[in-house]
Amino acid sequence: AQSVAQPEDQVNVAEGNPLTVKCTYSVSGNPYLFWYVQYPNRGLQFLLKYITGDNLVKGSYGFEAEFNKSQTSFHLKKPSALVSDSALYFCAVRGAGNTPLVFGKGTRLSVIA
Amino acid sequence: DADVTQTPRNRITKTGKRIMLECSQTKGHDRMYWYRQDPGLGLRLIYYSFDVKDINKGEISDGYSVSRQAQAKFSLSLESAIPNQTALYFCATSDKQTARYEQYFGPGTRLTVT
């Protein structure tokens, strides 16, 4: 069975500093990895995905994520955080076959001015 | 995403009542999903459907049922609501042609069972 772990419930970072939101996964076969963001009172918005190819993927709003197969990780990063990045972030994985996404429990990012 | 709509957006109901949450999509996707979100638990899959005649249970289907009335419509029912079904419910869609790819989410329905 596939699973996702987001080890931090909350990440606090000062505006302008780099941010990292951690994600590790477990899946049979090649993973398909995703990050979503949820702003208050909104649905989930797709940020970026890793399907194959370059281990560093770039997404919306200046976010990027690095796929590390040996560490089974897919950490979300941004070089310079903005207050408007404050939100709830979800990592998700899909394995082989016709399986829906499995989500982590979410990490709340707070960017402080 | 405006292409995936959910009604109602908010609902308060009493224990024991039957309630239906509706999802419609204009994306032309064949796959649809229902998730619930609880604080600290993330999103958990309730039911999913790969086409009108293909309905599958998810991780937490007990107490719920679904109906896929058409490719574009997927409804979630609580036959007899209970307080621990208070949650934020999301509908999502995806495309069979890009089955490995992302799911698109509706705005959510906030359900409170008193």
mmCIF file of C-alpha atoms in Angstrom:
data_model
loop_
_atom_site.group_PDB
_atom_site.id
_atom_site.type_symbol
_atom_site.label_atom_id
_atom_site.label_comp_id
_atom_site.label_asym_id
_atom_site.label_seq_id
_atom_site.Cartn_x
_atom_site.Cartn_y
_atom_site.Cartn_z
ATOM 1 C CA ALA A 1 0.000 0.000 0.000
ATOM 2 C CA GLN A 2 1.177 3.512 -0.674
ATOM 3 C CA SER A 3 1.612 6.117 2.027
ATOM 4 C CA VAL A 4 2.918 9.603 2.596
ATOM 5 C CA ALA A 5 4.471 11.140 5.694
ATOM 6 C CA GLN A 6 4.758 14.832 6.400
ATOM 7 C CA PRO A 7 6.780 14.881 9.611
ATOM 8 C CA GLU A 8 6.117 18.503 10.532
ATOM 9 C CA ASP A 9 2.664 19.725 11.493
ATOM 10 C CA GLN A 10 3.853 23.327 11.421
ATOM 11 C CA VAL A 11 6.735 25.171 9.780
ATOM 12 C CA ASN A 12 7.525 28.769 10.668
ATOM 13 C CA VAL A 13 9.839 30.879 8.542
ATOM 14 C CA ALA A 14 10.686 34.551 8.287
ATOM 15 C CA GLU A 15 9.738 36.408 5.146
ATOM 16 C CA GLY A 16 12.607 36.409 2.660
ATOM 17 C CA ASN A 17 14.186 33.266 4.068
ATOM 18 C CA PRO A 18 14.219 29.952 2.218
ATOM 19 C CA LEU A 19 11.571 27.440 3.155
ATOM 20 C CA THR A 20 11.393 23.656 3.063
ATOM 21 C CA VAL A 21 8.351 21.487 3.698
ATOM 22 C CA LYS A 22 9.263 17.831 4.056
ATOM 23 C CA CYS A 23 7.602 14.777 2.537
ATOM 24 C CA THR A 24 8.583 11.117 2.429
ATOM 25 C CA TYR A 25 6.678 8.373 0.678
ATOM 26 C CA SER A 26 6.275 4.633 0.387
ATOM 27 C CA VAL A 27 4.985 3.035 -2.801
ATOM 28 C CA SER A 28 5.449 -0.057 -4.929
ATOM 29 C CA GLY A 29 7.066 0.694 -8.243
ATOM 30 C CA ASN A 30 7.709 4.143 -9.612
ATOM 31 C CA PRO A 31 6.100 6.952 -7.638
ATOM 32 C CA TYR A 32 4.034 9.806 -9.025
ATOM 33 C CA LEU A 33 4.381 12.649 -6.539
ATOM 34 C CA PHE A 34 2.390 15.828 -6.080
ATOM 35 C CA TRP A 35 2.195 18.928 -3.931
ATOM 36 C CA TYR A 36 -1.027 20.812 -3.306
ATOM 37 C CA VAL A 37 -1.701 24.011 -1.373
ATOM 38 C CA GLN A 38 -4.861 24.958 0.505
ATOM 39 C CA TYR A 39 -5.553 28.570 1.400
ATOM 40 C CA PRO A 40 -8.157 29.359 4.084
ATOM 41 C CA ASN A 41 -11.709 28.519 3.017
ATOM 42 C CA ARG A 42 -10.521 27.265 -0.352
ATOM 43 C CA GLY A 43 -10.124 23.931 -2.089
ATOM 44 C CA LEU A 44 -6.815 22.307 -2.903
ATOM 45 C CA GLN A 45 -4.753 23.861 -5.644
ATOM 46 C CA PHE A 46 -2.170 21.892 -7.586
ATOM 47 C CA LEU A 47 1.397 23.208 -7.205
ATOM 48 C CA LEU A 48 3.669 20.747 -8.957
ATOM 49 C CA LYS A 49 4.278 17.099 -9.772
ATOM 50 C CA TYR A 50 7.044 14.608 -10.400
ATOM 51 C CA ILE A 51 6.279 11.913 -12.954
ATOM 52 C CA THR A 52 9.657 11.148 -14.488
ATOM 53 C CA GLY A 53 12.796 12.903 -15.656
ATOM 54 C CA ASP A 54 14.666 15.683 -13.899
ATOM 55 C CA ASN A 55 14.691 15.260 -10.133
ATOM 56 C CA LEU A 56 14.119 18.980 -9.583
ATOM 57 C CA VAL A 57 10.670 20.065 -10.644
ATOM 58 C CA LYS A 58 9.395 23.611 -10.760
ATOM 59 C CA GLY A 59 5.845 24.634 -10.115
ATOM 60 C CA SER A 60 3.520 27.525 -9.459
ATOM 61 C CA TYR A 61 4.279 30.616 -7.349
ATOM 62 C CA GLY A 62 8.057 30.019 -7.397
ATOM 63 C CA PHE A 63 7.898 26.658 -5.629
ATOM 64 C CA GLU A 64 10.058 23.708 -6.538
ATOM 65 C CA ALA A 65 10.525 20.193 -5.232
ATOM 66 C CA GLU A 66 13.355 17.714 -5.323
ATOM 67 C CA PHE A 67 12.722 14.028 -5.881
ATOM 68 C CA ASN A 68 15.238 11.805 -4.073
ATOM 69 C CA LYS A 69 14.703 8.152 -4.854
ATOM 70 C CA SER A 70 17.270 6.791 -2.401
ATOM 71 C CA GLN A 71 15.738 8.727 0.482
ATOM 72 C CA THR A 72 12.165 8.305 -0.806
ATOM 73 C CA SER A 73 11.614 12.009 -0.321
ATOM 74 C CA PHE A 74 9.967 14.817 -2.224
ATOM 75 C CA HIS A 75 10.593 18.019 -0.256
ATOM 76 C CA LEU A 76 8.940 21.268 -1.280
ATOM 77 C CA LYS A 77 11.182 24.331 -1.406
ATOM 78 C CA LYS A 78 11.149 28.006 -2.165
ATOM 79 C CA PRO A 79 14.234 30.270 -2.149
ATOM 80 C CA SER A 80 12.513 33.290 -0.611
ATOM 81 C CA ALA A 81 9.285 32.971 1.375
ATOM 82 C CA LEU A 82 6.428 35.448 1.150
ATOM 83 C CA VAL A 83 3.779 36.147 3.774
ATOM 84 C CA SER A 84 1.224 35.152 1.139
ATOM 85 C CA ASP A 85 2.732 31.648 1.069
ATOM 86 C CA SER A 86 1.182 30.996 4.470
ATOM 87 C CA ALA A 87 -1.195 28.079 3.928
ATOM 88 C CA LEU A 88 -1.663 24.344 4.419
ATOM 89 C CA TYR A 89 0.486 22.167 2.164
ATOM 90 C CA PHE A 90 -0.246 18.581 1.213
ATOM 91 C CA CYS A 91 2.044 16.019 -0.335
ATOM 92 C CA ALA A 92 0.417 13.173 -2.279
ATOM 93 C CA VAL A 93 1.552 10.007 -4.024
ATOM 94 C CA ARG A 94 0.147 7.631 -6.579
ATOM 95 C CA GLY A 95 1.729 4.280 -7.328
ATOM 96 C CA ALA A 96 1.299 1.887 -10.202
ATOM 97 C CA GLY A 97 -2.134 1.006 -11.499
ATOM 98 C CA ASN A 98 -5.448 2.807 -11.307
ATOM 99 C CA THR A 99 -5.115 4.133 -7.799
ATOM 100 C CA PRO A 100 -6.322 7.476 -6.449
ATOM 101 C CA LEU A 101 -3.937 9.866 -4.788
ATOM 102 C CA VAL A 102 -2.968 9.193 -1.190
ATOM 103 C CA PHE A 103 -2.378 12.356 0.824
ATOM 104 C CA GLY A 104 -0.215 13.215 3.780
ATOM 105 C CA LYS A 105 -1.693 14.879 6.846
ATOM 106 C CA GLY A 106 -0.589 18.312 5.764
ATOM 107 C CA THR A 107 1.932 20.872 7.001
ATOM 108 C CA ARG A 108 0.861 24.347 7.983
ATOM 109 C CA LEU A 109 3.339 26.944 6.770
ATOM 110 C CA SER A 110 3.455 30.271 8.530
ATOM 111 C CA VAL A 111 5.589 33.018 7.019
ATOM 112 C CA ILE A 112 6.228 35.840 9.429
ATOM 113 C CA ALA A 113 6.895 39.385 8.261
ATOM 114 C CA ASP B 1 -11.303 25.261 -9.588
ATOM 115 C CA ALA B 2 -14.537 26.568 -11.166
ATOM 116 C CA ASP B 3 -14.703 23.511 -13.415
ATOM 117 C CA VAL B 4 -15.589 21.385 -10.385
ATOM 118 C CA THR B 5 -18.547 22.616 -8.366
ATOM 119 C CA GLN B 6 -19.976 21.353 -5.117
ATOM 120 C CA THR B 7 -23.362 22.013 -3.549
ATOM 121 C CA PRO B 8 -24.130 22.979 -0.898
ATOM 122 C CA ARG B 9 -21.015 24.861 0.234
ATOM 123 C CA ASN B 10 -22.102 24.772 3.853
ATOM 124 C CA ARG B 11 -24.653 22.609 5.606
ATOM 125 C CA ILE B 12 -25.734 22.116 9.186
ATOM 126 C CA THR B 13 -27.859 19.078 9.880
ATOM 127 C CA LYS B 14 -29.041 17.029 12.828
ATOM 128 C CA THR B 15 -28.035 13.563 13.895
ATOM 129 C CA GLY B 16 -30.024 10.892 12.061
ATOM 130 C CA LYS B 17 -30.900 13.007 9.043
ATOM 131 C CA ARG B 18 -30.161 11.914 5.501
ATOM 132 C CA ILE B 19 -28.064 14.342 3.529
ATOM 133 C CA MET B 20 -26.706 14.447 -0.001
ATOM 134 C CA LEU B 21 -23.675 16.342 -1.217
ATOM 135 C CA GLU B 22 -23.459 16.939 -4.938
ATOM 136 C CA CYS B 23 -20.533 17.362 -7.279
ATOM 137 C CA SER B 24 -20.593 18.418 -10.915
ATOM 138 C CA GLN B 25 -17.724 18.907 -13.333
ATOM 139 C CA THR B 26 -17.329 20.435 -16.759
ATOM 140 C CA LYS B 27 -13.780 19.178 -17.330
ATOM 141 C CA GLY B 28 -14.945 16.124 -19.274
ATOM 142 C CA HIS B 29 -13.065 13.842 -16.910
ATOM 143 C CA ASP B 30 -14.243 10.285 -16.424
ATOM 144 C CA ARG B 31 -12.811 9.747 -12.938
ATOM 145 C CA MET B 32 -14.333 11.292 -9.827
ATOM 146 C CA TYR B 33 -13.510 11.068 -6.123
ATOM 147 C CA TRP B 34 -14.879 12.011 -2.724
ATOM 148 C CA TYR B 35 -12.505 12.875 0.146
ATOM 149 C CA ARG B 36 -13.068 14.197 3.627
ATOM 150 C CA GLN B 37 -10.670 16.490 5.435
ATOM 151 C CA ASP B 38 -10.285 16.544 9.198
ATOM 152 C CA PRO B 39 -7.765 18.652 11.109
ATOM 153 C CA GLY B 40 -4.569 16.703 11.662
ATOM 154 C CA LEU B 41 -5.727 13.799 9.512
ATOM 155 C CA GLY B 42 -5.294 15.245 6.038
ATOM 156 C CA LEU B 43 -7.524 14.033 3.228
ATOM 157 C CA ARG B 44 -8.989 10.549 3.346
ATOM 158 C CA LEU B 45 -10.659 8.836 0.412
ATOM 159 C CA ILE B 46 -14.319 7.874 0.844
ATOM 160 C CA TYR B 47 -15.343 6.590 -2.607
ATOM 161 C CA TYR B 48 -14.123 6.842 -6.155
ATOM 162 C CA SER B 49 -15.535 6.132 -9.590
ATOM 163 C CA PHE B 50 -13.648 5.467 -12.812
ATOM 164 C CA ASP B 51 -16.783 5.658 -14.929
ATOM 165 C CA VAL B 52 -20.563 5.600 -14.521
ATOM 166 C CA LYS B 53 -20.662 1.846 -13.872
ATOM 167 C CA ASP B 54 -17.498 1.603 -11.799
ATOM 168 C CA ILE B 55 -17.788 2.564 -8.117
ATOM 169 C CA ASN B 56 -15.116 1.697 -5.564
ATOM 170 C CA LYS B 57 -14.853 2.031 -1.811
ATOM 171 C CA GLY B 58 -12.056 4.062 -0.379
ATOM 172 C CA GLU B 59 -10.353 4.078 2.975
ATOM 173 C CA ILE B 60 -13.363 5.252 5.007
ATOM 174 C CA SER B 61 -16.576 4.301 3.185
ATOM 175 C CA ASP B 62 -18.612 3.133 6.205
ATOM 176 C CA GLY B 63 -21.646 5.351 6.759
ATOM 177 C CA TYR B 64 -21.506 6.774 3.237
ATOM 178 C CA SER B 65 -22.918 5.862 -0.155
ATOM 179 C CA VAL B 66 -22.458 7.350 -3.608
ATOM 180 C CA SER B 67 -24.256 7.646 -6.902
ATOM 181 C CA ARG B 68 -22.702 8.390 -10.285
ATOM 182 C CA GLN B 69 -25.696 9.755 -12.150
ATOM 183 C CA ALA B 70 -23.735 10.742 -15.236
ATOM 184 C CA GLN B 71 -20.134 11.200 -16.245
ATOM 185 C CA ALA B 72 -20.279 14.744 -14.927
ATOM 186 C CA LYS B 73 -22.115 14.116 -11.646
ATOM 187 C CA PHE B 74 -21.085 12.227 -8.525
ATOM 188 C CA SER B 75 -23.130 12.492 -5.328
ATOM 189 C CA LEU B 76 -22.214 11.508 -1.792
ATOM 190 C CA SER B 77 -24.935 10.542 0.685
ATOM 191 C CA LEU B 78 -24.928 10.182 4.427
ATOM 192 C CA GLU B 79 -27.887 7.900 5.128
ATOM 193 C CA SER B 80 -28.070 8.741 8.830
ATOM 194 C CA ALA B 81 -25.693 11.513 9.768
ATOM 195 C CA ILE B 82 -23.692 11.329 12.995
ATOM 196 C CA PRO B 83 -21.573 14.030 14.675
ATOM 197 C CA ASN B 84 -18.226 12.437 13.783
ATOM 198 C CA GLN B 85 -19.103 12.956 10.128
ATOM 199 C CA THR B 86 -18.634 16.671 10.718
ATOM 200 C CA ALA B 87 -15.844 17.551 8.286
ATOM 201 C CA LEU B 88 -14.884 19.338 5.102
ATOM 202 C CA TYR B 89 -15.779 17.257 2.054
ATOM 203 C CA PHE B 90 -14.029 17.559 -1.289
ATOM 204 C CA CYS B 91 -14.900 16.231 -4.696
ATOM 205 C CA ALA B 92 -12.097 15.735 -7.215
ATOM 206 C CA THR B 93 -11.744 14.644 -10.835
ATOM 207 C CA SER B 94 -9.043 13.264 -13.075
ATOM 208 C CA ASP B 95 -8.666 12.232 -16.687
ATOM 209 C CA LYS B 96 -8.219 8.611 -17.744
ATOM 210 C CA GLN B 97 -5.927 9.699 -20.549
ATOM 211 C CA THR B 98 -3.545 11.231 -18.038
ATOM 212 C CA ALA B 99 -4.257 8.793 -15.253
ATOM 213 C CA ARG B 100 -0.886 9.284 -13.653
ATOM 214 C CA TYR B 101 -1.435 12.958 -13.283
ATOM 215 C CA GLU B 102 -3.028 15.360 -10.910
ATOM 216 C CA GLN B 103 -6.544 15.464 -9.557
ATOM 217 C CA TYR B 104 -8.589 18.652 -9.691
ATOM 218 C CA PHE B 105 -10.552 19.644 -6.618
ATOM 219 C CA GLY B 106 -13.815 21.436 -6.004
ATOM 220 C CA PRO B 107 -14.154 24.197 -3.396
ATOM 221 C CA GLY B 108 -15.418 21.861 -0.677
ATOM 222 C CA THR B 109 -18.577 21.433 1.395
ATOM 223 C CA ARG B 110 -18.383 22.173 5.084
ATOM 224 C CA LEU B 111 -20.768 19.796 6.869
ATOM 225 C CA THR B 112 -21.707 20.099 10.520
ATOM 226 C CA VAL B 113 -23.764 17.393 12.203
ATOM 227 C CA THR B 114 -25.258 18.455 15.545
#
